PDB file of C-alpha atoms in Angstrom:
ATOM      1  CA  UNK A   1     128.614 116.602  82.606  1.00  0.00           C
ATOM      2  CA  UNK A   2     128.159 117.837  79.146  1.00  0.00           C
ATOM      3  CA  UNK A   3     125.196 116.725  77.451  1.00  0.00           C
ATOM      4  CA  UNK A   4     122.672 117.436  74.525  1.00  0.00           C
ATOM      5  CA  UNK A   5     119.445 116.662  74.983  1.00  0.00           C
ATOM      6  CA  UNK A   6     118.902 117.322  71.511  1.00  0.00           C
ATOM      7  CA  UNK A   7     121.648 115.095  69.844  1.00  0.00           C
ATOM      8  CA  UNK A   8     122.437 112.841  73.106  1.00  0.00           C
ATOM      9  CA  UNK A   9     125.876 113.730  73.833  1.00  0.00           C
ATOM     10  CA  UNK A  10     127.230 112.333  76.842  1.00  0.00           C
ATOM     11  CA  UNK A  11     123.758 111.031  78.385  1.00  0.00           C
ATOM     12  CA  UNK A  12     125.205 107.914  78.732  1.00  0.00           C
ATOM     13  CA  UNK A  13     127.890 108.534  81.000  1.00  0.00           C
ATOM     14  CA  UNK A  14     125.397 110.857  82.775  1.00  0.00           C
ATOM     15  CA  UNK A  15     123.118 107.770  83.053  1.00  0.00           C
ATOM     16  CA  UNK A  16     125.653 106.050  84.216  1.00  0.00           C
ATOM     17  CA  UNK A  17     127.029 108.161  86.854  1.00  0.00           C
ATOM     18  CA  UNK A  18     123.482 108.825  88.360  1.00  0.00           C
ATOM     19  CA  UNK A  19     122.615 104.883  88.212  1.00  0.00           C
ATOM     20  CA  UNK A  20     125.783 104.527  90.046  1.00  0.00           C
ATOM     21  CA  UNK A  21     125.397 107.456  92.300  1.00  0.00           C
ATOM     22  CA  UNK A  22     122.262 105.869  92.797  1.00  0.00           C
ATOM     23  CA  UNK A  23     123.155 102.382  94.055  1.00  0.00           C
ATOM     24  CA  UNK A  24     125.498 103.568  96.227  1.00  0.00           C
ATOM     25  CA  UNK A  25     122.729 105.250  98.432  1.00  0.00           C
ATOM     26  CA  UNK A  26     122.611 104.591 102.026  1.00  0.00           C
ATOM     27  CA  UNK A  27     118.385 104.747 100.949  1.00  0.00           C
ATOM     28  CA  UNK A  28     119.143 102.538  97.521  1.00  0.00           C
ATOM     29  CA  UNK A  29     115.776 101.037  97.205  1.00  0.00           C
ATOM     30  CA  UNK A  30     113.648 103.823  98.175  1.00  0.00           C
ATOM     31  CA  UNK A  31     110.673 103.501 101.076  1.00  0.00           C
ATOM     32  CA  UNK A  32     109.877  99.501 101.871  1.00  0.00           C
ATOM     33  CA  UNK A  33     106.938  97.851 102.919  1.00  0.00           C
ATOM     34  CA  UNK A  34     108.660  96.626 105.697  1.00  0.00           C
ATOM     35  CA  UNK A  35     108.929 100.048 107.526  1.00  0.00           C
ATOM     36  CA  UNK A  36     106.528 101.136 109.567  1.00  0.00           C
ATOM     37  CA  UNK A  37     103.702 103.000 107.960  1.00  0.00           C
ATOM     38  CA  UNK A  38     103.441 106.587 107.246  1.00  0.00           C
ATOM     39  CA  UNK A  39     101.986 108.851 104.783  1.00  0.00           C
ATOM     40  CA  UNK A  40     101.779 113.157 104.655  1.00  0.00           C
ATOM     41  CA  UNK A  41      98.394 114.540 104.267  1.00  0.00           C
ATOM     42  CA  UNK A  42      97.528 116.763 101.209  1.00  0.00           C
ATOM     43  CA  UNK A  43      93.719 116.109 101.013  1.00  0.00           C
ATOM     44  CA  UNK A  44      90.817 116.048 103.911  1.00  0.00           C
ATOM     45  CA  UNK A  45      87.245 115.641 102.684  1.00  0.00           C
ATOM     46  CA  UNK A  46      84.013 113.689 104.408  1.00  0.00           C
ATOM     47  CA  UNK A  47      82.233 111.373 102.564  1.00  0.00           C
ATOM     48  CA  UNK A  48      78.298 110.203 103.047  1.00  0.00           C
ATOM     49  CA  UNK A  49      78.293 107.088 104.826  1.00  0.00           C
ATOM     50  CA  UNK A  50      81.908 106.802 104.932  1.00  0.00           C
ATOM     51  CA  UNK A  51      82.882 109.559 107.138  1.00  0.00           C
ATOM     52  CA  UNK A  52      86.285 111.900 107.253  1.00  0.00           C
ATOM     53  CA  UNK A  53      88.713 110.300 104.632  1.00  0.00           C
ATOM     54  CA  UNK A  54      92.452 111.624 103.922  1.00  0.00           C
ATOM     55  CA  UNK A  55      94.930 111.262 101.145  1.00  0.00           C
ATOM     56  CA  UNK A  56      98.250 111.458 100.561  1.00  0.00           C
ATOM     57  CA  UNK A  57     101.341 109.157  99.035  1.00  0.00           C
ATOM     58  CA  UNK A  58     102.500 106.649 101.308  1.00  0.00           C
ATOM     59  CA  UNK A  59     105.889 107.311 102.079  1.00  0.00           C
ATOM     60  CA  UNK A  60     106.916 104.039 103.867  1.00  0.00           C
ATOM     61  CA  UNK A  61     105.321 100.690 105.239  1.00  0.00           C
ATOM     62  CA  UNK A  62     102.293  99.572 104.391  1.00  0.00           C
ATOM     63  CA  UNK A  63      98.378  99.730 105.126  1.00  0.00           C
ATOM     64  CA  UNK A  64      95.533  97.513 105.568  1.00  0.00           C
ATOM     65  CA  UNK A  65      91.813  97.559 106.310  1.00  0.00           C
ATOM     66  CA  UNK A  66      90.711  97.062 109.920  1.00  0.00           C
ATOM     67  CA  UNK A  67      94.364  98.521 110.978  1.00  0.00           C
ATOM     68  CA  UNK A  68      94.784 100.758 114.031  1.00  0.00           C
ATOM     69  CA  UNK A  69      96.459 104.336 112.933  1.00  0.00           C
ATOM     70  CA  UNK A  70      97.148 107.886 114.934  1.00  0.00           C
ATOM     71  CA  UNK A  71      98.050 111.116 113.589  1.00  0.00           C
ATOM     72  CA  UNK A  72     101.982 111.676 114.343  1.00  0.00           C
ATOM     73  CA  UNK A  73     101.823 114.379 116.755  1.00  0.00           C
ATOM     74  CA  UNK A  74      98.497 112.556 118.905  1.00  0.00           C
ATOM     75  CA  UNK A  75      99.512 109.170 119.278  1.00  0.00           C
ATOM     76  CA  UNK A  76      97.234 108.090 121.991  1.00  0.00           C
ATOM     77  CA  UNK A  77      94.082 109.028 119.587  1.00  0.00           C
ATOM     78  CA  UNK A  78      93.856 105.979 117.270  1.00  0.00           C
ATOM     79  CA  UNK A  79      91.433 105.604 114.145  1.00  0.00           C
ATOM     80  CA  UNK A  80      90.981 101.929 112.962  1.00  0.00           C
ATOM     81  CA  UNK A  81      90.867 102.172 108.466  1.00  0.00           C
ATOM     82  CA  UNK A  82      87.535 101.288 107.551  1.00  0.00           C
ATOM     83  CA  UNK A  83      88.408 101.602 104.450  1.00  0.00           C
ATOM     84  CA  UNK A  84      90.940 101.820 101.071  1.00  0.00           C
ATOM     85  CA  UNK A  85      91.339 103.560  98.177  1.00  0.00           C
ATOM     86  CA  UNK A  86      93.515 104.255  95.008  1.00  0.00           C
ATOM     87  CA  UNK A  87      92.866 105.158  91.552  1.00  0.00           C
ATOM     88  CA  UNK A  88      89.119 104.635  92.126  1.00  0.00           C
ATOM     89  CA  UNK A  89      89.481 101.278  93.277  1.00  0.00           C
ATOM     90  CA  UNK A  90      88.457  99.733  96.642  1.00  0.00           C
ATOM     91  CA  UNK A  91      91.976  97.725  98.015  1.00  0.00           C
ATOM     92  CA  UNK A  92      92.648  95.730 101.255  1.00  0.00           C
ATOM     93  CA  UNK A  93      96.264  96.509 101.490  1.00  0.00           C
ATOM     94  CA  UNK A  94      98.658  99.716 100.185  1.00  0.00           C
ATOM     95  CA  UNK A  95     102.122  99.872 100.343  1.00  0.00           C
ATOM     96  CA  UNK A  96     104.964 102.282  99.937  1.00  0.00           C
ATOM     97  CA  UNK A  97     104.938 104.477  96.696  1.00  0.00           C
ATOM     98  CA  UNK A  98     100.838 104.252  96.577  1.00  0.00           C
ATOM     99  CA  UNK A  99      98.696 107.382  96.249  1.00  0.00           C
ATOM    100  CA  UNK A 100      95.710 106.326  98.863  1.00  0.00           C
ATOM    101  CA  UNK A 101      92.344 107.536 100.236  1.00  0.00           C
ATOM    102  CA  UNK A 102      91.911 106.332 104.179  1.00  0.00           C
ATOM    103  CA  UNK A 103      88.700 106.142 105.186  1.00  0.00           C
ATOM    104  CA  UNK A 104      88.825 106.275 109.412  1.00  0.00           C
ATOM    105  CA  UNK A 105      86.512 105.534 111.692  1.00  0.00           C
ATOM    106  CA  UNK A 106      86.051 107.351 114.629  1.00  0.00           C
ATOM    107  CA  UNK A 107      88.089 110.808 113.000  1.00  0.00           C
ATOM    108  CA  UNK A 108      86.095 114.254 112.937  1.00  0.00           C
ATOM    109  CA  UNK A 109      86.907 116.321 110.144  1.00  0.00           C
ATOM    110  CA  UNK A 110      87.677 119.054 112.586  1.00  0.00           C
ATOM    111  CA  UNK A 111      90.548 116.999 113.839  1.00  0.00           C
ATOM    112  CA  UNK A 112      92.606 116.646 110.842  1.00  0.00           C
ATOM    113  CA  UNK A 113      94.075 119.187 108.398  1.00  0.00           C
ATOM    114  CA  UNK A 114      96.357 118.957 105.658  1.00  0.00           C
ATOM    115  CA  UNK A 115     100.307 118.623 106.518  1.00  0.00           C
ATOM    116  CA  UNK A 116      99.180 116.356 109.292  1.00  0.00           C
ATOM    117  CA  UNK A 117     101.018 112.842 109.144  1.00  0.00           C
ATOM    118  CA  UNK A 118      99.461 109.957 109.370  1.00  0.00           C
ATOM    119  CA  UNK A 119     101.330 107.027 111.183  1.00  0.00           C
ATOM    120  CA  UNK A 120     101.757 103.768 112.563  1.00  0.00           C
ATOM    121  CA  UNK A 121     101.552 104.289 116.240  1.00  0.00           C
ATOM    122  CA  UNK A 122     104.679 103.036 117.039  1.00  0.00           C
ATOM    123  CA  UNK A 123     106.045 105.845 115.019  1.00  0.00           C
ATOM    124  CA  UNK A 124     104.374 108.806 116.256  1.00  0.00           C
ATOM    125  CA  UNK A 125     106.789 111.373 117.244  1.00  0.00           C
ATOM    126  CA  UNK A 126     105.813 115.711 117.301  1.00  0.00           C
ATOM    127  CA  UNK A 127     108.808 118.044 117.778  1.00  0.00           C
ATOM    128  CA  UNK A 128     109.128 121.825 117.174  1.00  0.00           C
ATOM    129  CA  UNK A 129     112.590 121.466 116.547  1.00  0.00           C
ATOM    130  CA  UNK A 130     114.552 120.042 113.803  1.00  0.00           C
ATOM    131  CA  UNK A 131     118.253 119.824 113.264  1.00  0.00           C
ATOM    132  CA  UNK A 132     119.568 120.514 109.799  1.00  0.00           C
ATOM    133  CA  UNK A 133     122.502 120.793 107.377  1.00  0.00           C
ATOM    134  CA  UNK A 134     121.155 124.229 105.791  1.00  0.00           C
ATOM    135  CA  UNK A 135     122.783 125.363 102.495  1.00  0.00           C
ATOM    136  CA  UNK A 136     121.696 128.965 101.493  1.00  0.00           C
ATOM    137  CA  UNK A 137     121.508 129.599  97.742  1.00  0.00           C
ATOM    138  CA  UNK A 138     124.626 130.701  95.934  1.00  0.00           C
ATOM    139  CA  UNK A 139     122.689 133.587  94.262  1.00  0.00           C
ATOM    140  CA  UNK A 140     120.930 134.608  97.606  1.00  0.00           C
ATOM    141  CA  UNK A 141     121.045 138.050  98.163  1.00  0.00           C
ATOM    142  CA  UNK A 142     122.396 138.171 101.549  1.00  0.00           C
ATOM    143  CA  UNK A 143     123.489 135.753 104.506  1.00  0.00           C
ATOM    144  CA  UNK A 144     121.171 134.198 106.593  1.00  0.00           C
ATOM    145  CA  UNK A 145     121.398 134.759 110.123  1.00  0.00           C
ATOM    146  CA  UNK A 146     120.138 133.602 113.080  1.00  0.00           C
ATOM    147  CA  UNK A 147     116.715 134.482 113.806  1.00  0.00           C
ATOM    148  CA  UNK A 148     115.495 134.374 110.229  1.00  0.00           C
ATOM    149  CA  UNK A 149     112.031 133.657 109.443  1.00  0.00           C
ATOM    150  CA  UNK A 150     111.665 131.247 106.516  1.00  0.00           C
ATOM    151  CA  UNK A 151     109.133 128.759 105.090  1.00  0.00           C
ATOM    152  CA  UNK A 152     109.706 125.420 106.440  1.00  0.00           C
ATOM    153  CA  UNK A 153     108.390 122.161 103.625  1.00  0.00           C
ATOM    154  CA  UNK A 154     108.098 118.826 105.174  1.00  0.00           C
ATOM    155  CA  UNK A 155     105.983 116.287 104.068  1.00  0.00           C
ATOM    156  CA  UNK A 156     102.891 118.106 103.156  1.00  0.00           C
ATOM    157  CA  UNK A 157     103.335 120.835 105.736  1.00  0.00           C
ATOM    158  CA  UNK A 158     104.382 124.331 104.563  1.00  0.00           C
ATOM    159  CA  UNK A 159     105.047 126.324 107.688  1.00  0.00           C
ATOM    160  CA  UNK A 160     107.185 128.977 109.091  1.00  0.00           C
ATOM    161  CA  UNK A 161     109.812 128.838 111.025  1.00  0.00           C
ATOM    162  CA  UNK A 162     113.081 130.724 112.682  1.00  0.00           C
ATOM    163  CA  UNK A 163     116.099 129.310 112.003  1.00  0.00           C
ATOM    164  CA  UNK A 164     118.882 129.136 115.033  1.00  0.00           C
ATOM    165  CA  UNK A 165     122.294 128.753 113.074  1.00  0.00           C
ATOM    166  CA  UNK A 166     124.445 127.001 114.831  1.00  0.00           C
ATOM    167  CA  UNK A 167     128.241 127.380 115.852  1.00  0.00           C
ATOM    168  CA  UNK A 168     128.346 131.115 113.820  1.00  0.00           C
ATOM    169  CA  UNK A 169     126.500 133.901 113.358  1.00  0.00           C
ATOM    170  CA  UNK A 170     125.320 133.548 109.870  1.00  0.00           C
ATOM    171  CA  UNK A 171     125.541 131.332 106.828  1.00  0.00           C
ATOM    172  CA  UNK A 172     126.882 133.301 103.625  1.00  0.00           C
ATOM    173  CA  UNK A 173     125.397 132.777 100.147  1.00  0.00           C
ATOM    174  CA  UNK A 174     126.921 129.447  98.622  1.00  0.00           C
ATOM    175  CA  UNK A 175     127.760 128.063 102.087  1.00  0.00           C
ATOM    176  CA  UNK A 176     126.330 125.246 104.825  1.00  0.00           C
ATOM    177  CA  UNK A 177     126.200 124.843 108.253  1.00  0.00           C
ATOM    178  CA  UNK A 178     124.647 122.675 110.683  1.00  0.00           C
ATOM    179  CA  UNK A 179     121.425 124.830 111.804  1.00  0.00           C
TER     180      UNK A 179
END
């Protein structure tokens, strides 16, 4: 699309397209309260008298005080919320799309770090593998093969990684390939 920020040529049939583009989504509607909850970690502190609380944006389902939650790769260690937080105000219930503080009872500080997930224990799931559709960067300087170390972001994690690509060699600048 050609468009001008500046004089506002062709935004609307840009707007258009993306509303469109939009609606069309298999994930139209973005994270509901009605999935199970889950949120990545970004921020670990203790608090007097409350204990170890972490924050993050809850990416789908919802949250309430006196809930039972686990940390996604320990899901027989559970942590009931004591207690609620967002925008410096106390709440009973969060939901999908909310920045929140959980205060948990029972959780050491030394068991939690950021890029952890925290999860409805029904969703709890750890792997060390993850299939992918991996596109390298047309202006990449080189394929990537096989045995490549790169920086892995999910959630809140930032971590490295070797990628395995799968059913070739190598995936050339510009190109994807299941990996």
């Amino acid at each position: 699309f050609a468009v001008s920020a500046l004089r506002g040529d062709g935004m609307d049939a840009l707007r258009a397209h993306l509303l469109a583009a939009a609606a069309s989504s298999p994930h139209a509607g973005g994270a509901s309260a009605f999935d199970g909850f889950r949120m990545g970690l970004d921020r670990v502190f203790t608090l007097g008298g409350i204990g170890t609380v972490v924050a993050g944006s809850i990416a789908s389902g919802e949250v309430a005080v006196g809930d039972s939650l686990c940390l996604a790769h320990a899901p027989t260690q559970r942590w009931r919320v004591r207690s609620l937080h967002s925008h410096n105000r106390s709440l009973e219930r969060a939901q999908a799309g909310q920045r929140c503080a959980v205060g948990l009872a029972g959780l050491e500080r030394q068991q939690v770090e950021r890029g952890m997930t925290l999860c409805d224990p029904a969703l709890a799931l750890s792997s060390r593998r993850l299939d992918v559709w991996l596109r390298v960067a047309p202006n990449a300087d080189r394929s990537l093969r096989s045995g490549t170390l790169v920086h892995l972001h999910l959630g809140t994690q930032d971590v490295l990684a070797t990628v395995a690509v799968l059913g070739q060699s190598a995936i050339a600048p510009g190109a994807a390939a299941p990996a």
